[in-house]
CSV table of C-alpha atoms in Angstrom, one decimal:
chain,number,residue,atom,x,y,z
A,109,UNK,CA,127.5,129.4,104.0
A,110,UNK,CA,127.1,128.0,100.8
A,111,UNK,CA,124.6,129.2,98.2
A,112,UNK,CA,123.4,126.6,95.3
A,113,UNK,CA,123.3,128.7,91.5
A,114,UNK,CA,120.3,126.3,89.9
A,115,UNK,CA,118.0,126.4,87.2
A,116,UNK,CA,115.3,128.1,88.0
A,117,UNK,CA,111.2,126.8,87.9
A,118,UNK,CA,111.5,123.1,88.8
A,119,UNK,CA,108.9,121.7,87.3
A,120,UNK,CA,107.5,118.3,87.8
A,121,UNK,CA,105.9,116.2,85.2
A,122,UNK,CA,102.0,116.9,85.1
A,123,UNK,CA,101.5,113.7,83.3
A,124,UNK,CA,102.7,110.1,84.5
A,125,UNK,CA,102.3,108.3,87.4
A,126,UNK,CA,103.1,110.8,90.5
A,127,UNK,CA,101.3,109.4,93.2
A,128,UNK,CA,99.3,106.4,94.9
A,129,UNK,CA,95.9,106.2,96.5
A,130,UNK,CA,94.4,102.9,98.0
A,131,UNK,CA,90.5,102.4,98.1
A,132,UNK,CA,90.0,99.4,100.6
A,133,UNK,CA,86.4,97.9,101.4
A,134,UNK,CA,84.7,95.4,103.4
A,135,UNK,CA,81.2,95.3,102.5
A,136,UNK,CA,79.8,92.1,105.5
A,137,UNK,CA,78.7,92.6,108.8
A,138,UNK,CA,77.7,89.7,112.0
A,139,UNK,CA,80.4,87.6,113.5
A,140,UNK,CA,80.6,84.9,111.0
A,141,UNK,CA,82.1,87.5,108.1
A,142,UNK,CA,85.2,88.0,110.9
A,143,UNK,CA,87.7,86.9,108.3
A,144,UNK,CA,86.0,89.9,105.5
A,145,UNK,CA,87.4,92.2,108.0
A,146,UNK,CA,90.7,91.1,108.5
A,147,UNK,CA,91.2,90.6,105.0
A,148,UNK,CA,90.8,94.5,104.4
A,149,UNK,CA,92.9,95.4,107.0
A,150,UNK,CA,95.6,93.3,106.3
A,151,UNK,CA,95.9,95.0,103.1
A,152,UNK,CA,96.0,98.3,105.4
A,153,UNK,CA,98.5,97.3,107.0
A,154,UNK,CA,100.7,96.2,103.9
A,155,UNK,CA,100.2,99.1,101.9
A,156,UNK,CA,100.7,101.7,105.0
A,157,UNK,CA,104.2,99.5,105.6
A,158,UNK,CA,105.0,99.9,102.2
A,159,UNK,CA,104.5,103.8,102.2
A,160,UNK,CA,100.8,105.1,101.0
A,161,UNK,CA,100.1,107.4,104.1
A,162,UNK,CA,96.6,107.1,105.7
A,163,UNK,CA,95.7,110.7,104.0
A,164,UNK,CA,95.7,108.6,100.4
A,165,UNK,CA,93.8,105.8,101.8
A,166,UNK,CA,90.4,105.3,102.1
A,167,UNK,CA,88.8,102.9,104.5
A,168,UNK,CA,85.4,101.5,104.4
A,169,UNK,CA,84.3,98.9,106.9
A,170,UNK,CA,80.7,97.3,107.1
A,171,UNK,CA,81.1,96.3,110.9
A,172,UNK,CA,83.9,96.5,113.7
A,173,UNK,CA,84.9,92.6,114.9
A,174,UNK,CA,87.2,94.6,117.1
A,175,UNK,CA,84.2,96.2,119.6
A,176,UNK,CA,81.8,92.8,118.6
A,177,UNK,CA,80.7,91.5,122.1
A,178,UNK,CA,81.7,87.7,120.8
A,179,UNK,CA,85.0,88.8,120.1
A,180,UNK,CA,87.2,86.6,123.1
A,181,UNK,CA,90.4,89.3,123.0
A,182,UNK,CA,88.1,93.1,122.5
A,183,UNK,CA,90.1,95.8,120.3
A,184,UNK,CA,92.1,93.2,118.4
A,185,UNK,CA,91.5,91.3,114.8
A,186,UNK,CA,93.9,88.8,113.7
A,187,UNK,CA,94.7,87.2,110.2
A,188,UNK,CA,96.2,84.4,111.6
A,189,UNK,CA,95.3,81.4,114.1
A,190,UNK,CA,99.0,82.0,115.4
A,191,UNK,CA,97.8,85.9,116.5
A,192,UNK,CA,101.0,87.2,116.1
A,193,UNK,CA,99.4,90.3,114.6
A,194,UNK,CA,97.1,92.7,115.5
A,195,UNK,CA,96.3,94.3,112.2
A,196,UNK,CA,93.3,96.3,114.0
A,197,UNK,CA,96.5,97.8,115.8
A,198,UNK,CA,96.7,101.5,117.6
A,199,UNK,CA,96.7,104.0,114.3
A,200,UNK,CA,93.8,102.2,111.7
A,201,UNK,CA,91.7,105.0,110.4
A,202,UNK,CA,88.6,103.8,109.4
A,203,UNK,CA,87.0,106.5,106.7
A,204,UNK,CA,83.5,105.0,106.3
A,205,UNK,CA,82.3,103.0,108.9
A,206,UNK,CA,79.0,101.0,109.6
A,207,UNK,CA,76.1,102.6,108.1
A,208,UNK,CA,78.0,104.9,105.7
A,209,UNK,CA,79.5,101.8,104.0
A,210,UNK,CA,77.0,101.8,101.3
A,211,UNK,CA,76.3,101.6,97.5
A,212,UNK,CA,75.4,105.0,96.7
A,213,UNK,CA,78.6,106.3,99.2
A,214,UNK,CA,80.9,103.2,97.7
A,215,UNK,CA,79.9,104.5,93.9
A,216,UNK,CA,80.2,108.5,94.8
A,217,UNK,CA,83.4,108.3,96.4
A,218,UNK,CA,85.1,106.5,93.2
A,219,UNK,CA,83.5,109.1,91.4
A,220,UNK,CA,83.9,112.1,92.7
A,221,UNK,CA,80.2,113.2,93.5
A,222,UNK,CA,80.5,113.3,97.1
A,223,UNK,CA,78.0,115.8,98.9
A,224,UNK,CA,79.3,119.4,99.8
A,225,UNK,CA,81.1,119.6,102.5
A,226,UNK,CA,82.3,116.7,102.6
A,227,UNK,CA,85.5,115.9,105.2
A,228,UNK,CA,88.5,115.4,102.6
A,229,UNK,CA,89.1,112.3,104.7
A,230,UNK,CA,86.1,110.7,102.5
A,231,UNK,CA,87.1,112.0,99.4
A,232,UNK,CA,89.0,110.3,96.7
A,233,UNK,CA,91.4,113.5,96.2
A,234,UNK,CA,93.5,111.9,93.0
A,235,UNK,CA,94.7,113.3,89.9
A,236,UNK,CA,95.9,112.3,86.4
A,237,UNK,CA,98.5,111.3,88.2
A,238,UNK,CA,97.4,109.1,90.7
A,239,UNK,CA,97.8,105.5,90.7
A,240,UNK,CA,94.4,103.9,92.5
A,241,UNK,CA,94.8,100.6,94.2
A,242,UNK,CA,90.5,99.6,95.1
A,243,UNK,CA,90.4,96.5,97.2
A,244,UNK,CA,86.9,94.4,98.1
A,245,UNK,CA,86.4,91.7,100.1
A,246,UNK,CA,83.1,90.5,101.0
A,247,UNK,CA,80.1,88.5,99.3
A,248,UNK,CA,79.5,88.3,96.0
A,249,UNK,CA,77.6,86.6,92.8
A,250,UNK,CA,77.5,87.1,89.2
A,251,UNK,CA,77.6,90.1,88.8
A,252,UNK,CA,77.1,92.2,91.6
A,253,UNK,CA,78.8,92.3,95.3
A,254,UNK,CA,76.7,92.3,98.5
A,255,UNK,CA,76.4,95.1,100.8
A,256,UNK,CA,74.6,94.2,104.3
A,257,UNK,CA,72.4,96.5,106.3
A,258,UNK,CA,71.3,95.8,109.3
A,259,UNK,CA,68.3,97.4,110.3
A,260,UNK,CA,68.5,98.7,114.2
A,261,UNK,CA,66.9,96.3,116.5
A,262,UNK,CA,66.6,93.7,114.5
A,263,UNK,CA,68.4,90.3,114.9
A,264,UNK,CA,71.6,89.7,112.6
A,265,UNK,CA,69.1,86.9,110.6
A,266,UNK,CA,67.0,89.9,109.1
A,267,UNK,CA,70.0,91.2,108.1
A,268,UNK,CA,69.2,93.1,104.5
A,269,UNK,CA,71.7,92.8,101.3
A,270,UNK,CA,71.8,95.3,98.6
A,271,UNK,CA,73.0,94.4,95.3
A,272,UNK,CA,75.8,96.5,93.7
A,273,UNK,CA,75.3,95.3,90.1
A,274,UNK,CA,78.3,95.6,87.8
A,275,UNK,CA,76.3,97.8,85.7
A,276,UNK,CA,75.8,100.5,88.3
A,277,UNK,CA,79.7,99.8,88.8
A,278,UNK,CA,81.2,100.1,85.5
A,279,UNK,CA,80.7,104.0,86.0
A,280,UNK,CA,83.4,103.7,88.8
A,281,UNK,CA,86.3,104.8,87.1
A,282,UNK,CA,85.5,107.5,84.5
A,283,UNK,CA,87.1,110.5,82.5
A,284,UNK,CA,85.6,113.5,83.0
A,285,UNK,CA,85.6,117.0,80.9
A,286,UNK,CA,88.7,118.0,82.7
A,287,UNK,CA,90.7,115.0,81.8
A,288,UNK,CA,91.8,111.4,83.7
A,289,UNK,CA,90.8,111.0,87.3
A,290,UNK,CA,93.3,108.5,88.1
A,291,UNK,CA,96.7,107.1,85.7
A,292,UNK,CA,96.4,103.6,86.1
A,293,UNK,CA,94.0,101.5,88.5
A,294,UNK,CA,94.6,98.1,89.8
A,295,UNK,CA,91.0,96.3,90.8
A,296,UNK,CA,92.0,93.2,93.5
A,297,UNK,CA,88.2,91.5,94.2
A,298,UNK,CA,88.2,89.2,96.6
A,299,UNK,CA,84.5,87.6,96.3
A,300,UNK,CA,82.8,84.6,95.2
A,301,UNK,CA,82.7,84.9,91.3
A,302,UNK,CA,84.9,87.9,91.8
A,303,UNK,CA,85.4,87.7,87.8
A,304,UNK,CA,82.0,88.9,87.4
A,305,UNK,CA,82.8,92.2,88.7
A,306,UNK,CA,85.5,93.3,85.7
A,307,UNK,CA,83.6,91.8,83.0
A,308,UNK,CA,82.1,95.3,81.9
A,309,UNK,CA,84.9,97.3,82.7
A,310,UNK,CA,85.6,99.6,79.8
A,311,UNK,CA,87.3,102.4,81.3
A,312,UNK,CA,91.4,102.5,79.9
A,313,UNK,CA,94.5,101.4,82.3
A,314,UNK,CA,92.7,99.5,84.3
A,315,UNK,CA,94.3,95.5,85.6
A,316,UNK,CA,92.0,93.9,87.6
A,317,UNK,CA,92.3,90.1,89.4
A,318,UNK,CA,89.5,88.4,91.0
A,319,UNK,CA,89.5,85.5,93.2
A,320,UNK,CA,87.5,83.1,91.7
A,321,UNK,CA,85.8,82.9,88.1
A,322,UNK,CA,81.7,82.9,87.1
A,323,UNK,CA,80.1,80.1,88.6
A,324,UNK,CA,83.2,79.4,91.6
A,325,UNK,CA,83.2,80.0,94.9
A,326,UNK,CA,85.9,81.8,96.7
A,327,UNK,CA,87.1,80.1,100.0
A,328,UNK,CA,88.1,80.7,103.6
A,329,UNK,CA,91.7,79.5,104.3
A,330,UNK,CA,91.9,78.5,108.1
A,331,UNK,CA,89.9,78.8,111.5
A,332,UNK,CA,91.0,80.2,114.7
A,333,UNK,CA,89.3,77.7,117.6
A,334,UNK,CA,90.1,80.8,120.3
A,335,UNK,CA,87.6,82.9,118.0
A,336,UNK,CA,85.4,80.0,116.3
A,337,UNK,CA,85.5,81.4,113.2
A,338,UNK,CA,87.4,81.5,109.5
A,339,UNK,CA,89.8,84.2,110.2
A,340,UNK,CA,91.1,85.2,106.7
A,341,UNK,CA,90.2,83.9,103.5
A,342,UNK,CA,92.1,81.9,100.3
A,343,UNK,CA,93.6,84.4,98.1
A,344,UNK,CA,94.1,87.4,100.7
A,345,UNK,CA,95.9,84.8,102.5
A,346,UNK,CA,98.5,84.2,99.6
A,347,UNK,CA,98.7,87.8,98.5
A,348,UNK,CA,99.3,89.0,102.4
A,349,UNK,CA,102.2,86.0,102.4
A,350,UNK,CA,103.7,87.8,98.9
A,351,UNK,CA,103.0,91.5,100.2
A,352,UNK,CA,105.0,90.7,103.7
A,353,UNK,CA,108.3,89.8,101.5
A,354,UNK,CA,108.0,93.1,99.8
A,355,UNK,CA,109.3,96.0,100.6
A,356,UNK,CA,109.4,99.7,99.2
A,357,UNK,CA,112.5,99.1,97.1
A,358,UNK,CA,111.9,95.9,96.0
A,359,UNK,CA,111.9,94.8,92.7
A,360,UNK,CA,109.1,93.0,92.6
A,361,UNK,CA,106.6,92.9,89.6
A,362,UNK,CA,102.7,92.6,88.9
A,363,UNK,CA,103.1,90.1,87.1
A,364,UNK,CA,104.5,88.2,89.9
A,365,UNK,CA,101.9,89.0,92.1
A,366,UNK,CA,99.0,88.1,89.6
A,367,UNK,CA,100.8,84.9,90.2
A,368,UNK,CA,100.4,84.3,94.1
A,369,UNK,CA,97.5,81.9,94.2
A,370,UNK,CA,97.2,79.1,91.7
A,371,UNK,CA,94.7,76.7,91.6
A,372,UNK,CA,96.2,73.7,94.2
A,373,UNK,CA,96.3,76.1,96.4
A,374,UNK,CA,93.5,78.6,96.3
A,375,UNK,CA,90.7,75.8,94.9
A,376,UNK,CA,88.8,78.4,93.1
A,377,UNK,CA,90.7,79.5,89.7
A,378,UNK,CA,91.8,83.4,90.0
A,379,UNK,CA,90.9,85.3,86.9
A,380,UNK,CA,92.8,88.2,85.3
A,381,UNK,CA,92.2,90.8,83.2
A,382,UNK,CA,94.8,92.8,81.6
A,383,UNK,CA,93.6,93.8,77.7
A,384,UNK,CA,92.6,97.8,79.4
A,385,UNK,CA,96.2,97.7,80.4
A,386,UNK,CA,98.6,99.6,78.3
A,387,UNK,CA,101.5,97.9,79.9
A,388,UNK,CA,103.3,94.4,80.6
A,389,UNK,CA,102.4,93.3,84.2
A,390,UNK,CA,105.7,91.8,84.1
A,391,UNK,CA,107.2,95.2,83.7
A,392,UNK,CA,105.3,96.7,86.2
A,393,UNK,CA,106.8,97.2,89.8
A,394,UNK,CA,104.5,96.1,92.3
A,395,UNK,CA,105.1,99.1,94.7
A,396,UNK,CA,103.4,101.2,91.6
A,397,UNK,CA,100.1,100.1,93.5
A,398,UNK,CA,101.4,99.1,96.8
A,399,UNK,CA,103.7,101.6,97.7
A,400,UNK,CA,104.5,105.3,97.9
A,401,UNK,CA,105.3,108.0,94.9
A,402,UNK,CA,107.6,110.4,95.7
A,403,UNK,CA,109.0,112.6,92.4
A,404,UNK,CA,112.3,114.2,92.0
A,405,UNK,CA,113.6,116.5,89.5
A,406,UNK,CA,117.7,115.2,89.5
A,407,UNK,CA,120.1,118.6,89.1
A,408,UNK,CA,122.6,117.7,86.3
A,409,UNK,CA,124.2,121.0,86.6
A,410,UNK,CA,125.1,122.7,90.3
A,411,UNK,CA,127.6,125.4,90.8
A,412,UNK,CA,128.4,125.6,94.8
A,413,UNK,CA,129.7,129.7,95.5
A,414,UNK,CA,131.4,130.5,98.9
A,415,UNK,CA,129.8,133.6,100.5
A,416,UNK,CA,132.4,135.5,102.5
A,417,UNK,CA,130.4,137.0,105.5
A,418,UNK,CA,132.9,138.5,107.4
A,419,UNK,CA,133.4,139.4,110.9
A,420,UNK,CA,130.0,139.5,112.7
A,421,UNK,CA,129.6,142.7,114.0
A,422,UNK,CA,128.8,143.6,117.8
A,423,UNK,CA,125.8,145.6,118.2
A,424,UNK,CA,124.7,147.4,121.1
A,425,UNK,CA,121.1,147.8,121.4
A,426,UNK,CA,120.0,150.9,123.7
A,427,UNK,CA,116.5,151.3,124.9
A,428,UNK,CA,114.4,153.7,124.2
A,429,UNK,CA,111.6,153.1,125.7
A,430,UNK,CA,110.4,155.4,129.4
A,431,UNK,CA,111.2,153.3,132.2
A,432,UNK,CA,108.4,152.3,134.0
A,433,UNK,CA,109.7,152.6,137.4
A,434,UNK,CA,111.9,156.0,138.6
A,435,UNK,CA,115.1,155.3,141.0
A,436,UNK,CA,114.5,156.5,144.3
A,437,UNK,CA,117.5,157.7,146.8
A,438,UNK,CA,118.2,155.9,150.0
A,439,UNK,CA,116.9,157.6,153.3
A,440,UNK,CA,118.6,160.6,154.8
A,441,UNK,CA,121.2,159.4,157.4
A,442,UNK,CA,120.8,162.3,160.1
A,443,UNK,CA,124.0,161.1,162.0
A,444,UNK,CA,125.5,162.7,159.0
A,445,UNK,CA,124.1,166.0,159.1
A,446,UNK,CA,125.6,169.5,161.0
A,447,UNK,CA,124.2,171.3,163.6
């Protein structure tokens, strides 16, 4: 046996980046928002390959295209006319689903003023530590993102959107009396005039891309004709195309990925903003957002000691407890006996 003489109370650091949580919405609903949907969960799928576990990521989806009675192939969602992935797949856990995908539970998740008793599996559980990935995908304007509700019984037509103004927003990421929430926060809108949504931002260490800029549309990439509708749209498309040739020791950068969709090929200009950011985007490792945090303390000095056990000694164990059944002798054999 070997026993390991080390310094004692290992501590790791309480400040720095320690760990990575994922906030990934979809905020559309009806049949013709089928690529909104597979847009958030291909970015499920990348960062759950890449390492974030599903207890750091919280999923919010608006409607379920894999139970929609139009859907030709039921339980699947594809990204890709070529369906070569499910990315609905057997282990997605959706956190907020339908209904509870709304404004007021979007903005009290983010900050932290859930209702008690809320399952931890809704609740944004990070630290000063904790590196926050929030990914939306939906409809949007100039400043504000669109949230459907759809009223039961009615047809998908009376459909009702609520407006998440940027305003209401900017309180998302905050620093409260006991210190930082989060380390560093990436924002990744995909919307029309997605560039609307980080204008107001004011909170620190926050880099934020959006897919198109005020006044620009952000587009659909290709349709499926087995499904009949745009499956995935411009710039998840190209980010999903970057993501797949990462993996969780690349070497890979931000900056890089800020990158993935330019102009000839996205239509709609992506914006960026990076002057909340304390550091270079080019000297930023992708999986600091995209992948999984695990902290070690190295040893630099370890003395190894042999133990000498000895022999093994041979015990005998008696017991003491009453038997529970007395011996009885064997019947008398009379051929035996004198007369």
């Amino acid at each position: 046996m070997v026993n390991a003489n080390r310094e004692e109370n290992i501590n790791f650091p309480k400040k720095g980046h320690t760990n990575n949580w994922a906030v990934l919405v979809d905020t559309s609903r009806f049949w013709f928002n089928y690529r909104h949907v597979a847009n958030v969960l291909s970015i499920y799928r990348s960062v759950k390959r890449l390492g974030i576990p599903d207890s750091q990521i919280i999923l919010m989806i608006a409607d379920d295209m894999a139970c929609n009675p139009r859907n030709p192939r039921p339980a699947t969602v594809f990204n890709n006319a070529n369906q070569h992935i499910n990315v609905y797949g057997d282990d997605v856990e959706v956190d907020y689903r339908g209904y509870e995908v709304t404004v007021e539970n979007f903005v009290r998740l983010l900050t932290g003023r859930l209702p008690p008793g809320t399952p931890r599996s809704k609740q944004l559980l990070t630290d000063e530590g904790s590196n926050v990935l929030v990914y939306l995908t939906g409809h949007g304007g100039d400043g504000f993102f669109e949230i459907s509700r759809l009223r039961r019984n009615y047809q998908s037509r009376n459909g009702r959107c609520v407006r998440a103004d940027v305003a209401e927003t900017k309180v998302i990421i905050k620093i409260n009396k006991k210190g930082a929430k989060y380390h560093e926060t990436f924002f990744m809108i995909d919307t029309c005039q997605a560039a609307s949504m980080y204008e107001r931002f004011y909170s620190p260490n926050i880099l934020a891309v959006g897919s198109s800029l005020v006044g620009e549309d952000s587009l659909s990439h290709h349709v499926d004709p087995a499904i009949g509708v745009y499956i995935i749209d411009r710039y998840t498309y190209y980010a999903l195309d970057f993501l797949e040739k990462v993996d969780p020791q690349s070497n890979r950068t931000m900056g890089e990925f800020l990158k993935v969709c330019p102009k000839s090929v996205c239509i709609s200009t992506v914006g960026v903003r990076r002057d909340l950011f304390r550091r270079n985007p080019d000297h930023v490792p992708i999986t600091d957002f995209f992948g999984s945090v695990r902290p070690i303390n190295l040893l630099g000095n370890v003395t190894l000691q042999l133990i000498n056990i000895g022999e093994p000694e041979t015990t005998v164990f008696e017991s003491h407890k009453p038997k529970k059944y007395r011996y009885i002798p064997p019947l008398v054999n009379f051929n035996t006996l004198k007369t």
